[in-house]
XYZ file of C-alpha atoms in Angstrom:
499
model
C -12.112 -27.401 -22.179
C -11.813 -26.817 -18.437
C -9.743 -23.920 -17.156
C -6.213 -24.787 -16.176
C -5.393 -24.428 -12.498
C -3.899 -21.046 -11.626
C -1.850 -19.895 -8.704
C -3.720 -16.757 -7.657
C -1.930 -14.200 -5.470
C -3.618 -13.446 -2.180
C -4.308 -9.887 -3.261
C -6.672 -11.242 -5.939
C -8.384 -13.769 -3.699
C -9.043 -11.396 -0.824
C -9.359 -7.743 -1.660
C -9.257 -6.289 1.807
C -7.326 -3.626 3.668
C -4.100 -5.553 4.079
C -2.263 -3.607 1.338
C -3.009 -0.377 3.228
C -1.783 -1.590 6.584
C 1.935 -1.220 7.070
C 3.433 -4.295 8.664
C 6.310 -4.176 11.093
C 8.837 -5.213 8.478
C 7.624 -2.476 6.155
C 8.027 0.080 8.904
C 11.637 -0.953 9.249
C 12.083 -0.040 5.617
C 10.419 3.334 5.931
C 7.210 5.121 6.738
C 4.563 5.528 4.100
C 5.751 8.375 1.925
C 4.075 11.243 0.187
C 5.379 11.842 -3.315
C 5.260 14.973 -5.337
C 6.906 14.099 -8.693
C 6.280 13.876 -12.354
C 7.058 10.224 -12.348
C 6.912 9.247 -8.636
C 8.409 9.318 -5.130
C 8.626 7.545 -1.766
C 9.529 8.099 1.829
C 12.252 5.801 2.981
C 14.661 5.474 5.830
C 17.683 7.444 4.726
C 20.964 5.612 4.852
C 23.824 7.074 6.826
C 25.892 8.930 4.303
C 29.637 9.049 4.130
C 31.312 11.976 5.892
C 33.040 14.724 3.969
C 36.099 15.947 5.700
C 37.948 14.632 8.715
C 35.166 14.010 11.203
C 31.596 12.794 11.412
C 28.776 14.436 13.278
C 26.033 11.829 13.529
C 23.623 14.049 15.435
C 23.096 16.912 13.018
C 24.014 17.164 9.332
C 24.897 20.838 9.530
C 25.995 21.320 13.113
C 29.585 21.931 12.030
C 28.738 24.648 9.521
C 28.817 28.304 10.352
C 27.230 31.266 8.581
C 29.066 34.567 8.558
C 27.475 37.851 7.525
C 29.795 40.173 5.622
C 27.727 43.251 6.363
C 29.417 43.861 9.733
C 32.280 46.008 8.520
C 32.771 43.438 5.756
C 34.840 41.328 8.139
C 34.636 37.599 8.701
C 33.076 36.876 12.073
C 34.549 34.069 14.127
C 32.583 31.128 15.424
C 32.527 32.573 18.918
C 31.234 35.968 17.865
C 27.816 37.149 18.930
C 25.257 36.680 16.147
C 27.030 33.885 14.299
C 24.329 31.455 13.171
C 24.504 27.723 13.679
C 23.309 25.892 10.557
C 21.464 23.276 12.567
C 17.776 22.438 12.413
C 17.113 24.089 15.724
C 13.342 24.286 15.405
C 12.606 20.618 14.754
C 9.931 19.319 17.134
C 11.392 16.805 19.521
C 10.376 13.189 19.169
C 8.674 13.765 15.823
C 9.719 13.064 12.246
C 8.417 14.856 9.197
C 6.724 11.741 7.886
C 3.415 12.595 9.553
C 1.396 13.747 6.552
C 0.645 10.410 5.022
C 1.092 8.283 8.110
C -1.907 9.957 9.714
C -3.939 9.779 6.503
C -3.347 6.066 6.073
C -4.168 5.268 9.666
C -7.462 7.085 9.170
C -8.116 5.108 6.023
C -7.669 1.842 7.888
C -9.684 2.866 10.926
C -12.632 4.528 9.225
C -13.023 2.968 5.806
C -16.176 1.087 6.832
C -17.766 4.386 7.898
C -16.640 6.425 4.905
C -18.506 4.906 1.949
C -20.847 7.786 1.253
C -18.955 8.897 -1.848
C -18.651 5.410 -3.385
C -20.931 4.914 -6.425
C -23.774 2.399 -5.959
C -22.480 0.040 -8.637
C -19.200 -0.219 -6.752
C -20.565 -0.145 -3.207
C -22.655 -3.258 -3.767
C -19.478 -5.296 -4.264
C -18.056 -6.245 -0.878
C -14.659 -4.816 -0.023
C -13.705 -8.229 1.340
C -14.136 -10.160 -1.898
C -13.962 -9.679 -5.647
C -17.159 -10.306 -7.553
C -17.217 -14.005 -8.566
C -18.186 -13.051 -12.119
C -15.303 -10.608 -12.360
C -12.853 -13.179 -11.037
C -14.247 -15.819 -13.420
C -13.731 -13.509 -16.384
C -10.253 -12.604 -15.254
C -9.230 -16.240 -14.904
C -10.714 -17.021 -18.320
C -8.641 -14.253 -19.919
C -5.486 -15.451 -18.184
C -6.159 -18.998 -19.335
C -6.755 -17.801 -22.876
C -3.427 -15.978 -22.898
C -1.649 -19.013 -21.485
C -3.035 -21.296 -24.218
C -3.220 -19.008 -27.267
C -0.484 -16.354 -26.995
C 2.326 -16.852 -29.500
C 5.005 -17.219 -26.785
C 4.898 -18.991 -23.408
C 4.036 -16.581 -20.601
C 4.910 -16.856 -16.913
C 1.864 -16.686 -14.606
C 3.589 -14.344 -12.144
C 4.473 -11.985 -14.992
C 0.842 -11.988 -16.100
C -0.396 -11.059 -12.634
C 2.260 -8.354 -12.261
C 1.156 -6.917 -15.600
C -2.492 -7.105 -14.558
C -1.878 -5.166 -11.360
C 0.299 -2.651 -13.193
C -2.365 -2.182 -15.845
C -5.095 -1.713 -13.257
C -3.152 1.082 -11.578
C -1.867 2.885 -14.662
C -5.341 2.887 -16.229
C -6.658 4.336 -12.983
C -4.057 7.092 -12.863
C -0.973 7.760 -14.969
C 1.009 8.379 -11.770
C -0.065 5.147 -10.059
C 2.147 2.070 -10.347
C 2.683 -1.455 -9.108
C 6.287 -1.596 -7.946
C 8.205 -4.839 -8.187
C 11.276 -5.496 -6.055
C 13.686 -3.666 -8.356
C 11.492 -0.610 -8.833
C 10.686 -0.439 -5.107
C 14.355 -0.595 -4.157
C 15.209 2.082 -6.711
C 12.544 4.370 -5.295
C 13.986 3.902 -1.831
C 17.441 4.604 -3.229
C 16.171 7.769 -4.893
C 15.609 9.492 -1.555
C 19.334 9.051 -0.910
C 20.490 10.439 -4.240
C 19.822 8.041 -7.115
C 18.132 8.986 -10.370
C 17.385 6.610 -13.192
C 17.051 6.155 -16.925
C 15.762 3.428 -19.220
C 19.130 2.637 -20.798
C 18.818 4.014 -24.318
C 20.019 6.961 -26.392
C 18.442 8.354 -29.521
C 19.138 11.037 -32.119
C 16.914 12.709 -34.666
C 17.679 11.742 -38.260
C 16.150 14.287 -40.664
C 16.549 12.018 -43.698
C 14.313 9.432 -42.005
C 12.098 11.923 -40.194
C 12.279 10.030 -36.874
C 14.148 9.798 -33.602
C 16.261 6.680 -33.956
C 17.742 4.587 -31.135
C 21.538 4.709 -31.392
C 22.626 2.938 -28.215
C 21.199 0.387 -25.769
C 22.776 -0.371 -22.378
C 23.166 -4.108 -21.837
C 20.667 -5.555 -19.344
C 18.919 -2.183 -19.055
C 15.100 -1.905 -19.021
C 15.121 -0.976 -22.719
C 17.305 -3.987 -23.529
C 15.134 -6.380 -21.519
C 11.965 -5.152 -23.269
C 13.446 -5.796 -26.719
C 14.199 -2.279 -27.931
C 17.154 -2.385 -30.318
C 19.462 0.019 -32.126
C 17.691 1.372 -35.192
C 14.184 1.396 -33.673
C 12.102 4.521 -34.184
C 10.774 6.453 -31.168
C 7.421 8.131 -31.823
C 6.198 9.154 -28.383
C 7.456 9.283 -24.780
C 4.703 9.384 -22.196
C 2.127 11.875 -23.416
C 4.600 13.758 -25.605
C 5.085 13.084 -29.308
C 8.701 13.405 -30.429
C 9.504 14.857 -33.817
C 11.942 17.215 -35.450
C 10.852 20.077 -33.195
C 12.193 18.297 -30.126
C 15.741 18.885 -28.903
C 18.028 16.101 -27.658
C 17.724 17.538 -24.148
C 13.925 17.176 -24.413
C 14.112 13.500 -25.314
C 16.725 12.768 -22.658
C 14.659 14.490 -19.984
C 11.516 12.607 -20.960
C 13.335 9.279 -20.758
C 15.172 10.060 -17.517
C 13.662 10.673 -14.097
C 13.375 9.490 -10.546
C 14.772 6.003 -10.069
C 12.081 3.340 -10.063
C 9.442 5.324 -11.917
C 8.073 4.190 -15.256
C 7.415 5.725 -18.649
C 5.523 4.532 -21.742
C 7.594 4.664 -24.922
C 5.993 4.206 -28.355
C 8.464 2.565 -30.732
C 8.484 0.701 -34.019
C 10.797 -1.190 -36.281
C 11.291 0.660 -39.558
C 8.214 0.054 -41.688
C 6.347 -1.909 -39.003
C 3.484 -1.060 -36.699
C 3.958 0.939 -33.529
C 3.915 -0.639 -30.087
C 3.807 0.900 -26.626
C 6.379 -0.414 -24.150
C 6.343 0.451 -20.448
C 9.879 0.954 -19.167
C 10.962 1.483 -15.567
C 13.833 3.837 -14.924
C 15.927 1.182 -13.213
C 19.287 2.021 -14.788
C 20.337 4.018 -11.733
C 23.180 6.422 -11.152
C 24.098 9.116 -8.658
C 23.252 12.727 -9.379
C 24.608 15.523 -7.249
C 23.748 19.175 -6.788
C 25.961 21.348 -8.963
C 26.971 24.725 -7.541
C 29.109 27.383 -9.225
C 30.024 30.947 -8.301
C 29.513 33.514 -11.067
C 30.696 36.956 -9.989
C 29.431 36.468 -6.447
C 26.163 34.762 -7.461
C 25.780 31.105 -6.474
C 24.228 29.147 -9.347
C 22.664 26.003 -7.845
C 21.389 23.277 -10.164
C 18.769 21.157 -8.341
C 18.111 17.943 -10.330
C 15.495 16.639 -7.838
C 14.345 17.020 -4.234
C 15.666 14.291 -1.960
C 15.941 13.797 1.783
C 19.321 15.517 1.995
C 18.820 18.340 -0.533
C 18.842 21.084 2.113
C 22.075 19.753 3.596
C 23.684 19.401 0.174
C 22.849 22.994 -0.667
C 24.520 24.205 2.516
C 27.543 22.004 1.919
C 27.857 23.180 -1.669
C 27.723 26.820 -0.563
C 30.404 26.083 1.999
C 32.603 24.459 -0.636
C 32.581 27.708 -2.633
C 34.558 29.304 0.227
C 33.710 32.807 -0.950
C 31.177 35.578 -0.305
C 27.756 34.921 -1.873
C 25.634 37.910 -2.861
C 22.691 36.179 -4.555
C 21.187 32.769 -5.329
C 20.090 31.426 -8.707
C 18.135 28.186 -8.232
C 18.008 26.275 -11.504
C 15.132 23.761 -11.355
C 14.891 23.142 -15.087
C 14.069 19.495 -15.836
C 13.515 18.892 -12.103
C 10.698 16.282 -11.851
C 10.044 16.932 -8.152
C 10.757 14.383 -5.449
C 10.431 14.552 -1.692
C 7.708 17.063 -0.883
C 9.008 18.024 2.549
C 12.446 18.482 1.009
C 11.003 21.328 -1.053
C 9.558 22.777 2.167
C 12.982 22.557 3.816
C 14.615 24.337 0.887
C 11.950 27.054 1.086
C 12.801 27.307 4.789
C 16.280 28.503 3.845
C 14.721 31.668 2.423
C 11.601 32.399 4.526
C 10.646 32.331 8.213
C 7.244 31.077 9.476
C 5.659 31.056 6.022
C 3.048 28.765 4.480
C 4.517 26.828 1.545
C 1.878 24.418 0.219
C -1.637 23.134 0.963
C -2.400 19.406 0.758
C -5.955 18.060 0.327
C -6.683 14.340 0.539
C -9.906 12.342 0.474
C -9.548 11.259 4.110
C -8.450 14.477 5.793
C -9.026 18.196 5.905
C -6.918 20.676 4.014
C -3.469 20.737 5.570
C -0.820 23.411 5.281
C 2.939 22.846 5.337
C 4.984 25.785 6.550
C 8.650 26.654 6.788
C 10.702 25.607 9.785
C 14.193 26.324 11.047
C 16.170 29.539 10.609
C 15.982 31.207 7.194
C 19.741 31.232 6.723
C 19.583 32.785 3.251
C 16.861 35.306 4.049
C 19.059 38.301 3.246
C 20.024 37.141 -0.249
C 18.015 37.897 -3.410
C 16.770 34.834 -5.286
C 15.859 33.992 -8.864
C 14.354 30.612 -9.803
C 14.920 29.369 -13.347
C 12.327 26.837 -14.555
C 11.167 25.198 -17.777
C 8.240 23.083 -18.963
C 9.712 19.984 -17.295
C 9.945 21.564 -13.838
C 7.263 19.721 -11.900
C 5.652 18.883 -8.594
C 7.965 19.671 -5.659
C 9.875 22.072 -7.938
C 6.593 23.878 -8.560
C 5.855 23.924 -4.827
C 9.146 25.714 -4.177
C 8.718 28.181 -7.042
C 5.098 29.018 -6.250
C 5.764 29.535 -2.540
C 8.662 31.932 -3.076
C 6.727 33.698 -5.845
C 3.591 34.108 -3.684
C 5.637 35.727 -0.913
C 7.500 37.882 -3.449
C 10.651 36.254 -2.140
C 11.938 35.219 -5.561
C 11.591 36.179 -9.195
C 10.560 33.251 -11.414
C 12.053 33.255 -14.907
C 11.807 30.802 -17.793
C 8.602 29.233 -19.106
C 5.395 27.837 -17.637
C 6.184 24.754 -15.542
C 4.757 21.259 -16.075
C 1.660 21.479 -13.888
C 1.634 18.420 -11.650
C -0.338 19.039 -8.496
C -0.961 15.524 -7.244
C 0.710 13.697 -4.380
C 1.576 10.009 -4.543
C 2.008 7.687 -1.584
C 4.122 4.554 -1.838
C 2.338 1.899 0.192
C 4.376 -1.246 0.998
C 2.682 -4.574 0.303
C 5.632 -6.494 1.736
C 9.403 -6.115 1.915
C 9.801 -6.285 -1.855
C 6.644 -4.883 -3.445
C 4.596 -1.728 -3.113
C 1.865 0.308 -4.748
C 2.312 3.934 -5.666
C -1.070 5.631 -5.507
C -2.305 9.199 -5.825
C -3.641 10.101 -2.382
C -3.917 13.901 -2.439
C -3.702 17.089 -4.440
C -1.782 20.154 -3.462
C -2.403 23.849 -4.003
C -0.155 26.866 -3.670
C 0.030 28.570 -0.302
C -2.508 31.062 -1.683
C -4.903 28.231 -2.548
C -4.317 28.338 -6.314
C -4.378 25.188 -8.390
C -1.158 23.915 -9.993
C -2.317 20.662 -11.572
C -2.538 20.983 -15.364
C -1.842 24.735 -15.006
C 1.728 25.083 -13.810
C 3.552 28.061 -12.354
C 3.593 31.174 -14.521
C 7.008 32.874 -14.674
C 7.368 36.531 -13.746
C 9.691 36.933 -16.718
C 9.172 34.653 -19.714
C 12.207 33.412 -21.623
C 12.256 31.845 -25.068
C 14.722 30.822 -27.705
C 17.836 28.772 -27.061
C 17.664 27.471 -23.502
C 21.451 27.519 -23.253
C 21.231 31.310 -22.930
C 18.687 31.258 -20.120
C 21.152 30.987 -17.250
C 22.914 34.193 -18.248
C 19.574 35.944 -18.710
C 18.527 34.805 -15.225
C 21.796 36.134 -13.775
C 21.150 39.457 -15.510
C 17.730 39.591 -13.808
C 19.260 38.815 -10.419
C 22.252 41.142 -10.517
C 20.356 44.457 -10.023
C 18.770 42.971 -6.882
C 22.156 42.528 -5.165
C 22.557 45.218 -2.506
C 24.872 43.730 0.122
C 28.274 42.213 0.581
C 26.591 38.880 1.039
C 27.162 35.823 3.192
C 30.120 33.516 3.597
C 29.770 29.883 4.625
C 32.768 28.328 6.364
C 33.654 25.041 8.022
C 34.075 24.736 11.761
C 37.004 22.591 12.830
C 37.650 21.888 9.147
C 34.932 19.252 8.995
C 31.288 18.625 8.235
C 29.179 15.534 7.801
C 25.769 14.210 6.817
C 23.507 11.842 8.757
C 20.045 10.354 8.412
C 18.483 12.563 11.077
C 16.318 14.590 8.713
C 13.834 12.610 6.632
C 11.129 13.774 4.284
C 8.019 12.640 2.437
C 7.787 12.132 -1.296
């Protein structure tokens, strides 16, 4: 029987460099981004955010904030006083964004790929980069045709090709993905504040010995993939879930950066297991939570996004009280925008190396702090757990290396790879691992993690108080007080970062 005609996407017919070249329309969406997350990340053009207060400063997100030291006779210093610090990004290079890391790397890949084949194995090098092997394509088409004719349910050709591309990437690297329109948009939205989940809840039922799905959000990824109430969950990603897992563990494994995907192993009671790939497309906003506990600012950072630095400053301003120490809680933080972590580190250290990035196409590169270290005088403790990953590990390791912060909690996740989201067109993209990063001291993080200075165990609900107890003896000043100038502050899209 002859093969049925197939509509083959151009990417299968001509395997050339087009996917790695960013077209003009893609540039309007955002520069190629560098990700540093457990699930993923992208660089995108940040949307103009809504102002908080009475006015809007569209030139600088923190130009209307003022920092006041309380160590000068413990008096509040006015905005006109000598020594009052402007919370602006005064050291940003003019005419340059912070999206340069991967933009340069990708340009090199396009310009020099024909000259850089020395490390390609012979069995791969003999296949032209401009065409897929005819035998390989013939086999692929035969498999597609077989599925079309023999699979129990009708299958859409486009869905088959999407699955094929997704499978190719995920088999290559667990962090690589083919992003459809919804996932790509959610990743762009993540840089502006969105996180995502798969749209299900589960509880552990000891009498059955399994985690059981108790709720499914209508039209969510879980709903669309056929997961129903009563299904058993056996594994999430690489982690098996059993009675030793807490509900927070399962929730954290299912949730993550909007647009990323996770494999969930499920079964109907008494039936065989199946692995379902779910994208975290059930999006919702997640903000930085900041509380004042006896003069110590407890800042919960759920992820690193383009505006994280600005949100930290705004949250400290909203406390409207003296701050004598900082507790950064990065538990369950999957990472996010890599340069956002560098900007947060810049709040605590001046002219300091933060992270080293090594890619296949470029030499080892070092990212260092910029701007004024506005919180340099305050002691810092970072609270982490086994789900703190990527950009969160960059921040913790950099402050630990410089003895600028005490790390408490447990060993972090250990993700030291950097993903770049490469647009194929306005609606689709590929997320691909393009580099690895090391600590500022050159130590490996991938599959190792960041070791805490003080290990915590037991009920994690008690960890925050234990971290505060570690921080309190380090407080030796009256602290800092953030105030508003002209009773207003605002956020803009002037500062962008790389995932």
